[in-house]
Coordinates of C-alpha atoms in Angstrom, one line a residue:
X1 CA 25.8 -17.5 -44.5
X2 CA 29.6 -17.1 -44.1
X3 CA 30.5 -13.3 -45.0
X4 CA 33.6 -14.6 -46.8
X5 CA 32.9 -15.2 -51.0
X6 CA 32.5 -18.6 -51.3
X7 CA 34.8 -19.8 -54.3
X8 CA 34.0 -23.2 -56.0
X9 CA 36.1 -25.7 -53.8
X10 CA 35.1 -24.2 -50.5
X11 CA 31.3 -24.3 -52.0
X12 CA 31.6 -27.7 -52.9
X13 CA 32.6 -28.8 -49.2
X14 CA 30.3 -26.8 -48.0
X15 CA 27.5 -28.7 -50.4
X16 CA 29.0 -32.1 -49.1
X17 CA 28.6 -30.6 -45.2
X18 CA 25.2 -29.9 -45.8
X19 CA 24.4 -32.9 -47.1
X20 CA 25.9 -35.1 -44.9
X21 CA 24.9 -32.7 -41.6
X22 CA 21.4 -34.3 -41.8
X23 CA 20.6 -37.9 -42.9
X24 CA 17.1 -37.8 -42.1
X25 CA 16.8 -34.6 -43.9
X26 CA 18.7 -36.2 -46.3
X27 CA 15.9 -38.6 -46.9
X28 CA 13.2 -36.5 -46.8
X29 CA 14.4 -34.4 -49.9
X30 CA 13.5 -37.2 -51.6
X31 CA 10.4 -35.8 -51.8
X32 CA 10.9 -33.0 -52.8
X33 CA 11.8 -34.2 -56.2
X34 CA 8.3 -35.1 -56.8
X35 CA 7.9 -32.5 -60.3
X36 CA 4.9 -31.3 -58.2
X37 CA 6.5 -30.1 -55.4
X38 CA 9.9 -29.3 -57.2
X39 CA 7.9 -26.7 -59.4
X40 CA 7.4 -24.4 -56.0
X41 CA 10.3 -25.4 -54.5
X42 CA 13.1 -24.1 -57.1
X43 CA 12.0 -20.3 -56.8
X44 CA 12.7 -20.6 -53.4
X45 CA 16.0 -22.0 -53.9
X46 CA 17.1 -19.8 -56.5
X47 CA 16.4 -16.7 -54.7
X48 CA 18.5 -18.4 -51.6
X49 CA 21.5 -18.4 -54.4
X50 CA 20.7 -14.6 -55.8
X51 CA 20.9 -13.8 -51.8
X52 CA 23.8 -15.9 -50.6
X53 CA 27.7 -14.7 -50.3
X54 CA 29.4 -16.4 -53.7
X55 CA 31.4 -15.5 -56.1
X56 CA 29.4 -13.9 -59.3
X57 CA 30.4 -16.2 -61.4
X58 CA 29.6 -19.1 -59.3
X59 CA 26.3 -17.7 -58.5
X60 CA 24.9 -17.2 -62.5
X61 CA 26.5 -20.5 -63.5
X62 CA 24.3 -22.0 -60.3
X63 CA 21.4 -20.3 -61.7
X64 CA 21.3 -21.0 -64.9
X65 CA 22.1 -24.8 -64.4
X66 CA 19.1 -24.7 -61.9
X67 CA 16.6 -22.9 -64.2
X68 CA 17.5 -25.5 -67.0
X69 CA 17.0 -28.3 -64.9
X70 CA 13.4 -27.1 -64.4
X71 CA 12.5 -27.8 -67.8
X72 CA 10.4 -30.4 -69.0
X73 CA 13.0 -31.5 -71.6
X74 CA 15.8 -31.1 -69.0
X75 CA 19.3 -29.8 -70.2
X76 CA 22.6 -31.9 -70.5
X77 CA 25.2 -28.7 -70.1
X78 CA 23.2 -27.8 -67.3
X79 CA 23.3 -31.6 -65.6
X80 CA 26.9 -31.1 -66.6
X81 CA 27.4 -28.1 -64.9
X82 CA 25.2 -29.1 -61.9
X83 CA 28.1 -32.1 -61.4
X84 CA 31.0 -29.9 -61.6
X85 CA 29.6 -27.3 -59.2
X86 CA 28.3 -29.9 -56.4
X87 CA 30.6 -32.9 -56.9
X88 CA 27.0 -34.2 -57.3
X89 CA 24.8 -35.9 -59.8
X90 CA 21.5 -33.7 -61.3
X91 CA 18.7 -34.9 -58.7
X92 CA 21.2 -35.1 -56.0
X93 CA 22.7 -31.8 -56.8
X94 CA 19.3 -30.0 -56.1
X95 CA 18.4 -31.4 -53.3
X96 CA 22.0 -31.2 -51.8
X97 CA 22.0 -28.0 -52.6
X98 CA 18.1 -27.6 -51.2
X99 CA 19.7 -28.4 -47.9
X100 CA 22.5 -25.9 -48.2
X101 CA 20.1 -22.8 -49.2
X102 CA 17.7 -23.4 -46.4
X103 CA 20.8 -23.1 -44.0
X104 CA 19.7 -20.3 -42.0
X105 CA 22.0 -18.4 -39.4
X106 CA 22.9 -19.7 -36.4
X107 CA 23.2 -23.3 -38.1
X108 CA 19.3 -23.7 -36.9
X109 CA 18.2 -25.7 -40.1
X110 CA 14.8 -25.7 -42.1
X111 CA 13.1 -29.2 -42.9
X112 CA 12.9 -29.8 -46.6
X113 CA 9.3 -28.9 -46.4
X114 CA 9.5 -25.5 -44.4
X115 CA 11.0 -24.2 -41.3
X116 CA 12.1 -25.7 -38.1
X117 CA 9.4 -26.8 -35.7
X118 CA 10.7 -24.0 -33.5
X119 CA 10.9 -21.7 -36.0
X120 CA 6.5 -22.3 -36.5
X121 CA 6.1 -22.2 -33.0
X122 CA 7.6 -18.9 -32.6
X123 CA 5.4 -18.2 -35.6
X124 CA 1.8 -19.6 -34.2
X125 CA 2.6 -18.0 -30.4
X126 CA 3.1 -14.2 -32.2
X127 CA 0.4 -14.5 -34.4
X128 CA -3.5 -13.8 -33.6
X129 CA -4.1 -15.3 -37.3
X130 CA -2.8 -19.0 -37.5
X131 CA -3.2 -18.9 -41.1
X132 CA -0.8 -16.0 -41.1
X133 CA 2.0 -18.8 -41.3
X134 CA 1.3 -18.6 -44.9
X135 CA 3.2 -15.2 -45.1
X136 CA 6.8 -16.9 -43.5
X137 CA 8.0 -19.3 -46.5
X138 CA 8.6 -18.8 -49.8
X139 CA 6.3 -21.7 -50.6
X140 CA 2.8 -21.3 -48.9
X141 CA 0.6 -24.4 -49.2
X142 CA -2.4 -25.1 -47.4
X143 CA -4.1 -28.9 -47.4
X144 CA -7.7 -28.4 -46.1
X145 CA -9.5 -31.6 -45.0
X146 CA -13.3 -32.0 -45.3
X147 CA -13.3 -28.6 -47.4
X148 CA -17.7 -29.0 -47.8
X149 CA -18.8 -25.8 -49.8
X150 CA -15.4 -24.4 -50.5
X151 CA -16.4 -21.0 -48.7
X152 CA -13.3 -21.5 -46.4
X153 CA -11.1 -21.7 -49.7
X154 CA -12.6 -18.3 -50.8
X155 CA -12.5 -16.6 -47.9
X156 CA -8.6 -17.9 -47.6
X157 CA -7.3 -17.1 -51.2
X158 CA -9.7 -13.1 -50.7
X159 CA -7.4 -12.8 -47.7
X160 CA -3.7 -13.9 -49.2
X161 CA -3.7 -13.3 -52.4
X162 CA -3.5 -9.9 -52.5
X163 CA -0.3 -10.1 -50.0
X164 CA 1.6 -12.6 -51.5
X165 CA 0.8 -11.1 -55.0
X166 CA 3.0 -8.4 -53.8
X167 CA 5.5 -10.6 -52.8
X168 CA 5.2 -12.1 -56.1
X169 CA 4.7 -15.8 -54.9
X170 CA 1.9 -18.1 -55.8
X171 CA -0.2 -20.1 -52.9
X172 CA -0.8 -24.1 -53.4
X173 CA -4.4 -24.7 -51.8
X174 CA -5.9 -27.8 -51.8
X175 CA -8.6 -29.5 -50.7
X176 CA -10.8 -32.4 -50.4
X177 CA -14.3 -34.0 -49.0
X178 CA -15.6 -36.9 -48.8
X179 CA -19.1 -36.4 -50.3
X180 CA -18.9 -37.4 -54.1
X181 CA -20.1 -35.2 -56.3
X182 CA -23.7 -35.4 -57.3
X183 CA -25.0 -37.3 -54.6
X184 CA -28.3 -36.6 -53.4
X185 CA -27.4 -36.5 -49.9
X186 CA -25.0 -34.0 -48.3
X187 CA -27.1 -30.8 -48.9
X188 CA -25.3 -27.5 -48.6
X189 CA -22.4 -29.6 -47.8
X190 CA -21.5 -30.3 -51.1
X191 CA -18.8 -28.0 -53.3
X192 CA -20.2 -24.2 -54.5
X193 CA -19.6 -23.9 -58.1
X194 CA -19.3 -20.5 -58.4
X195 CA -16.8 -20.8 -55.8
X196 CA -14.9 -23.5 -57.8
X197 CA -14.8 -21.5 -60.5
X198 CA -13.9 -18.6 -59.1
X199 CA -10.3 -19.9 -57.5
X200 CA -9.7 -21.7 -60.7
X201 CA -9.9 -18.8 -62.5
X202 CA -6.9 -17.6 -61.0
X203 CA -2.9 -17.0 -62.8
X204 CA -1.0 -20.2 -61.6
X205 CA 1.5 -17.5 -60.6
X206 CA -1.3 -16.4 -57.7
X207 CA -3.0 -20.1 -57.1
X208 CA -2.2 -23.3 -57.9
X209 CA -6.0 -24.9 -56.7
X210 CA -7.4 -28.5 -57.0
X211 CA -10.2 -29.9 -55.2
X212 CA -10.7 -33.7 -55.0
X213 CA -14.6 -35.1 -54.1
X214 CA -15.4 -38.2 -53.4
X215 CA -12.5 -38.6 -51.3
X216 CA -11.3 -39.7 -47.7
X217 CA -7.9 -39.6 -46.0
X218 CA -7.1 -43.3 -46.9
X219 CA -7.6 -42.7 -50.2
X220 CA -6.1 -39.0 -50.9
X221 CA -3.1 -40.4 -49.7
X222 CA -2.8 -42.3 -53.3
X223 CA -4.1 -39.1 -55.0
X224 CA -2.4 -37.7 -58.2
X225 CA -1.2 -34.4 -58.2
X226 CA -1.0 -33.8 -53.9
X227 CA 2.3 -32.2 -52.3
X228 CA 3.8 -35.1 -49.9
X229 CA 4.1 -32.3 -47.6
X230 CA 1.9 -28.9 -46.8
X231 CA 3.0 -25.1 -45.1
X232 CA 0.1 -25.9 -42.8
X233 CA -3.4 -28.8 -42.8
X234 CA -6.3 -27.4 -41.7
X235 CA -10.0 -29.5 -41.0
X236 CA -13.2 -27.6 -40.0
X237 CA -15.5 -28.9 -37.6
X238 CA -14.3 -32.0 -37.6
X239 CA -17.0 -34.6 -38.3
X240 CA -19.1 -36.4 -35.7
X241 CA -19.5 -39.0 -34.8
X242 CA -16.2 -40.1 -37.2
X243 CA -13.5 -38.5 -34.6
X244 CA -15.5 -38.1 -31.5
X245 CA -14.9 -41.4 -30.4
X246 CA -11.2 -43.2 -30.2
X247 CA -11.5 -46.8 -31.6
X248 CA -8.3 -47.6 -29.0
X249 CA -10.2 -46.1 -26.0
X250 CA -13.7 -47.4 -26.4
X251 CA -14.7 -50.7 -27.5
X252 CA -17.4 -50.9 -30.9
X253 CA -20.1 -52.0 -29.1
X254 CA -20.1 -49.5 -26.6
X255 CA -19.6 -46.6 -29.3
X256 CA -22.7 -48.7 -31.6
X257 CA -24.9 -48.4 -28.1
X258 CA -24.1 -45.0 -27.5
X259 CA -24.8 -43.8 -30.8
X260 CA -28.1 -45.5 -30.7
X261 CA -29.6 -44.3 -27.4
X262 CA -28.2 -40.2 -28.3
X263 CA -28.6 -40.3 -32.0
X264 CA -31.6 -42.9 -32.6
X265 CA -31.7 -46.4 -34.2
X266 CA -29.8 -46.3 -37.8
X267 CA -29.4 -48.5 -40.2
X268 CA -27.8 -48.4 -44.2
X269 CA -30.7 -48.1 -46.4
X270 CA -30.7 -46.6 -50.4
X271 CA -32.1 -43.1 -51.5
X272 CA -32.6 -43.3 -55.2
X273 CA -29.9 -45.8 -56.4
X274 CA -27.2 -44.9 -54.2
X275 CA -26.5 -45.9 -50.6
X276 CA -27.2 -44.0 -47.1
X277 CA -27.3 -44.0 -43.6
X278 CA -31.5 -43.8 -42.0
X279 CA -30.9 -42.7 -38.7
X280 CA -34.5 -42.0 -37.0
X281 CA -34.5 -39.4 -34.6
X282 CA -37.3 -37.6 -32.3
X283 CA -40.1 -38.9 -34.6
X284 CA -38.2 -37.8 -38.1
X285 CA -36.1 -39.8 -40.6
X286 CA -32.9 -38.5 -41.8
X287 CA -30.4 -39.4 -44.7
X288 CA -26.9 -39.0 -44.6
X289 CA -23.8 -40.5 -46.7
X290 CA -23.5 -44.6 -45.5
X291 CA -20.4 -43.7 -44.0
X292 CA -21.8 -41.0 -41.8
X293 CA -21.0 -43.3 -38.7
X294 CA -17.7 -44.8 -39.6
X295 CA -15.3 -44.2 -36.7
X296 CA -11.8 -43.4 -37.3
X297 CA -11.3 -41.6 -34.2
X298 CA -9.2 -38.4 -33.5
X299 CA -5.7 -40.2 -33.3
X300 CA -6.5 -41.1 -37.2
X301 CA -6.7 -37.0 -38.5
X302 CA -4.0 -36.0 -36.0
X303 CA -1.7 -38.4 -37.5
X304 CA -3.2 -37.5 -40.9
X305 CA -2.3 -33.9 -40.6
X306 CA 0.6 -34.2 -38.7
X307 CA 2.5 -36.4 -41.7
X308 CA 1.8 -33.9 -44.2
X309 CA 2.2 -30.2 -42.2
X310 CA 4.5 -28.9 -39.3
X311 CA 1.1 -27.3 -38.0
X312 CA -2.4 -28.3 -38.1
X313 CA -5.2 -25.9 -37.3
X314 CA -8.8 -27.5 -36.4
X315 CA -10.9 -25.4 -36.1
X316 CA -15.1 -24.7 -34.6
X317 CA -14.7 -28.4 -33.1
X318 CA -17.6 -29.1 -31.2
X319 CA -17.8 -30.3 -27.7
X320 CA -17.9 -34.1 -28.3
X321 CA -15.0 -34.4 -30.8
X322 CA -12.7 -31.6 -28.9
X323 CA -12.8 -33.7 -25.6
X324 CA -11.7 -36.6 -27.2
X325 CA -9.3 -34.9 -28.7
X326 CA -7.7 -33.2 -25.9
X327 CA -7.8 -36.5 -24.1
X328 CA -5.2 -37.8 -26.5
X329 CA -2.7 -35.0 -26.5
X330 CA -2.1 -35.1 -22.9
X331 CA 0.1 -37.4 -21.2
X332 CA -1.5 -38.6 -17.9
X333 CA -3.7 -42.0 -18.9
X334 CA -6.3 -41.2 -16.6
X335 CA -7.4 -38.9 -19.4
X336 CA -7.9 -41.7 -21.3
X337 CA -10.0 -43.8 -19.6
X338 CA -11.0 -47.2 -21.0
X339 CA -14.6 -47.7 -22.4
X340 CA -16.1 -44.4 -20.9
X341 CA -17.8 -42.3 -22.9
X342 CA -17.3 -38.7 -22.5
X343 CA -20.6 -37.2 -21.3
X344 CA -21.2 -33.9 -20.0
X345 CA -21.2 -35.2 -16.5
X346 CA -18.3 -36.9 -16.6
X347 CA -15.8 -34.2 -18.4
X348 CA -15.6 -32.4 -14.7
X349 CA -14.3 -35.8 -13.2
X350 CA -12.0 -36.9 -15.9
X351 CA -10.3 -33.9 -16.5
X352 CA -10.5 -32.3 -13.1
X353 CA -8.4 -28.6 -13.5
X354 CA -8.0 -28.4 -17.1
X355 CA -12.1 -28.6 -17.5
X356 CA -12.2 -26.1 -14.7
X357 CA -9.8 -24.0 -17.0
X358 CA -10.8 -24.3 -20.0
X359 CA -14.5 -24.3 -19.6
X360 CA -14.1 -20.5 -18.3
X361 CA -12.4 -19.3 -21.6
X362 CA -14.1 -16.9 -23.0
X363 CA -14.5 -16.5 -26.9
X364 CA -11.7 -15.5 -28.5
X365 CA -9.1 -16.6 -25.9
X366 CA -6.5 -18.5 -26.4
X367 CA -3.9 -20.9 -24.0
X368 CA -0.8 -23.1 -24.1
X369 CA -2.2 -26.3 -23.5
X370 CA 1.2 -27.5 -21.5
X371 CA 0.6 -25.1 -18.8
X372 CA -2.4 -26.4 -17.5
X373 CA -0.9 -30.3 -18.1
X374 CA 1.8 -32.4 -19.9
X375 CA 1.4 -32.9 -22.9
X376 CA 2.2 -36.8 -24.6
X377 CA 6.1 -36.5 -26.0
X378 CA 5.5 -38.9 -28.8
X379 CA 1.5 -39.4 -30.3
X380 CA 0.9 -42.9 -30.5
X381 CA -0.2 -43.3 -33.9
X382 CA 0.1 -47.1 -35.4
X383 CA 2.9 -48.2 -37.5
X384 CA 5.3 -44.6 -37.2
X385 CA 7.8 -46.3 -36.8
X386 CA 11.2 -46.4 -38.3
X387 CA 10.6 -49.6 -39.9
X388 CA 7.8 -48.9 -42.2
X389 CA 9.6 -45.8 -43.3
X390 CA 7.8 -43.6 -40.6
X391 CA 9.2 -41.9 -37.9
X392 CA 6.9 -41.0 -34.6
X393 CA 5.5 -37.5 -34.6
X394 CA 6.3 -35.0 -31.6
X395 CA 4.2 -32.4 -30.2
X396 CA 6.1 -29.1 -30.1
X397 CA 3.2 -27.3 -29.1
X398 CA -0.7 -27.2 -28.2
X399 CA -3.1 -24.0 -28.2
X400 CA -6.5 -24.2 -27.5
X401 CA -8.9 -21.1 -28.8
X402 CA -12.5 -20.8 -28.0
X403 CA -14.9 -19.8 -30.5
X404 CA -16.4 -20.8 -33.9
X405 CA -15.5 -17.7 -36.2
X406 CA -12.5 -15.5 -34.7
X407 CA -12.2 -12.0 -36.1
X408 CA -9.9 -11.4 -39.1
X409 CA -9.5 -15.1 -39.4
X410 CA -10.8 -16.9 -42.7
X411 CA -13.7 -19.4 -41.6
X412 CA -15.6 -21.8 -42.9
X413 CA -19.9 -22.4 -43.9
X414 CA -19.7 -24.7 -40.9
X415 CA -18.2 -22.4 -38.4
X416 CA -20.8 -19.4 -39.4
X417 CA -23.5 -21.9 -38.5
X418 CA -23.0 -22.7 -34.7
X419 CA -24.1 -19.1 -33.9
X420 CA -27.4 -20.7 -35.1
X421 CA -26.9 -24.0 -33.2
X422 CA -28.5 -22.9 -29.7
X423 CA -28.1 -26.2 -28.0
X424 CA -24.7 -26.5 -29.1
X425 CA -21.9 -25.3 -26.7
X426 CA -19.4 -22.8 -27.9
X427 CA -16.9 -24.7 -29.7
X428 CA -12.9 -24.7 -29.8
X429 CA -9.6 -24.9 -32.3
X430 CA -6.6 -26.8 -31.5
X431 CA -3.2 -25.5 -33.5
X432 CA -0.8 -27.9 -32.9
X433 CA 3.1 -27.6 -33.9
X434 CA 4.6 -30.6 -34.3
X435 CA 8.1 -32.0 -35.2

């Protein structure tokens, strides 16, 4: 901000500057409006104003139109006073003036949602905790995808709150999975709760929690009550066989014959009243949700995360899904071969140095996946364009961990369970930064 005292004609040029600077930021604050999303992203504003260089009377006349704008019943002397100070109308005042307050100095400028892309990966490459992230806005929110017994969510608000209640600033967490409540299949899976309970009993000063069940990414998208944008998305291990297998790399029937020579012959069945998946396997029969072998494929949850958070941690990924993964975040195609299925044999081949590098990471290590190859400039994910509203998605930046739980970082019931899993190789996370 500009040493000088800002008086009310230079502010108001500087509010049309700032609004005109950045037309797809512009756009974007659009969202922001959303009463949801507004509610945590006023206190962040205002304390931008009690911070920045204007005149005193400027700056209480700001705040007080601002806090009466936050009320339910709204305020016209405040709308009033909103126009004369922005050259604005109300909605367009705030987020015209959202713009302006996340100026930051050396005219380097925060999204709508957070900070610059550069600003998280300077974040994500200093910080041995990824979730850490949540300590660098004014606004933490966390989206967690497939959130199972909600021992993750504990784990994460046991570690923050007491932090950020310091800093007098509440944390939105939410969450979601797709096993509906009730069902008799899904086990252990399913939502603790005590665990429920517990993070609802929380001040909404301290949390702001909701869990949805019975619900996948198409459909959370419609959800009531989700931010249209998130501090960070995380998903632990992420299911398989849904994103171990790329629907634009391998054709159906070759994922349908795969599954049924490793897995064992399935079919949709019903387990009292409601439908499931019988796969037989090594002389047993097991039940899981119908959609247990839906394919969506990795490209599906990257774009998924990437639309709604500038970084995306996934995290105790097992060997399967992470390969197919990695395949599509590099640029060569040769990663990406066509109808191959990525067996144990054939990783060597396929990925030639980065398998030789990566399979020697030890637990707890982590590397820049660009040094070892390119990584793809834009993702590929169907229909970002600009004319269904959607722009393409960059990657900024790729790290690769090793290990299931990392110390001090929150984890989830899956993650503690691979220590268990003896034929299962020591799975990875991917934190990816993305623009």
């Amino acid at each position: 901000m500009d040493d000088q005292k800002l008086g009310l004609a230079a502010f108001r040029e500087t509010i049309k500057i700032s609004r005109e600077s950045s037309p797809h930021h512009w756009e974007a604050s659009r969202k922001c409006m959303v009463p949801e999303t507004l509610q945590t992203m006023l206190p962040a504003l205002l304390q931008h104003i009690q911070k920045a260089s204007l005149d005193s009377s400027l700056r209480d006349r700001l705040i007080d139109a601002l806090q009466q704008f936050s009320k339910p019943t709204g305020n016209k002397e405040g709308n009033k006073i909103l126009k004369e100070l922005t050259g604005f109308p109300p909605s367009k005042a705030v987020r015209a003036l959202m713009m302006w307050g996340l100026l930051v100095d050396g005219g380097s400028k925060e999204t709508p949602e957070g900070l610059s892309g550069t600003q998280w990966e300077e974040i994500i490459r200093n910080s041995s905790n990824p979730y850490d992230a949540l300590k660098h806005t004014a606004t933490p929110s966390l989206l967690d995808v497939g959130a199972g017994d909600l021992s993750f969510e504990q784990e994460l608000v046991d570690h923050y709150i007491p932090y950020l209640r310091t800093q007098c600033t509440s944390l939105t967490l939410h969450a979601f999975d797709r096993l509906v409540p009730g069902s008799r299949v899904g086990g252990v899976y399913h939502k603790n709760l005590d665990r429920e309970r517990y993070l609802q009993s929380f001040p909404p000063e301290e949390l702001c929690f909701k869990f949805w069940g019975g619900m996948g990414l198409d459909t959370f998208s419609k959800s009531k009550g989700r931010l249209p944008r998130y501090t960070l998305s995380t998903c632990h291990a992420p299911a398989n066989p849904t994103f171990a297998y790329e629907p634009s790399r391998v054709a159906p029937e070759i994922i349908h014959a795969h599954l049924q020579s490793s897995r064992g012959n399935y079919h949709q069945s019903r387990y009292e009243g409601e439908p499931v998946l019988e796969v037989s396997h090594q002389g047993r029969t097991l039940t899981f949700p119908d959609w247990k072998f839906d394919i969506l494929g990795p490209l599906a949850l990257l774009r998924f995360m990437a639309e709604r958070s500038g970084v995306s941690i996934l995290s105790a990924i097992d060997d399967e899904v992470f390969w197919e993964v990695l395949s599509q975040l590099l640029a060569d195609d040769r990663f990406r071969p066509i109808n191959e299925i990525f067996t144990k044999a054939l990783l060597p081949e396929i990925f030639g140095e980065v398998y030789a590098e990566l399979s020697t990471m030890a637990v707890g290590e982590r590397i820049d996946l660009s040094k070892l190859a390119n990584l793809r400039n834009f993702m590929p994910f169907a229909g970002a364009t600009k004319e269904d509203g959607q722009m393409s998605c960059r990657l900024r930046y790729v790290e690769i961990r090793r290990g299931a739980v990392l110390e001090g970082v929150p984890s989830s019931f899956t993650a503690r369970q691979f220590s268990r899993m003896h034929e299962e190789s020591t799975p990875w996370w991917v934190i990816l930064v993305t623009d």
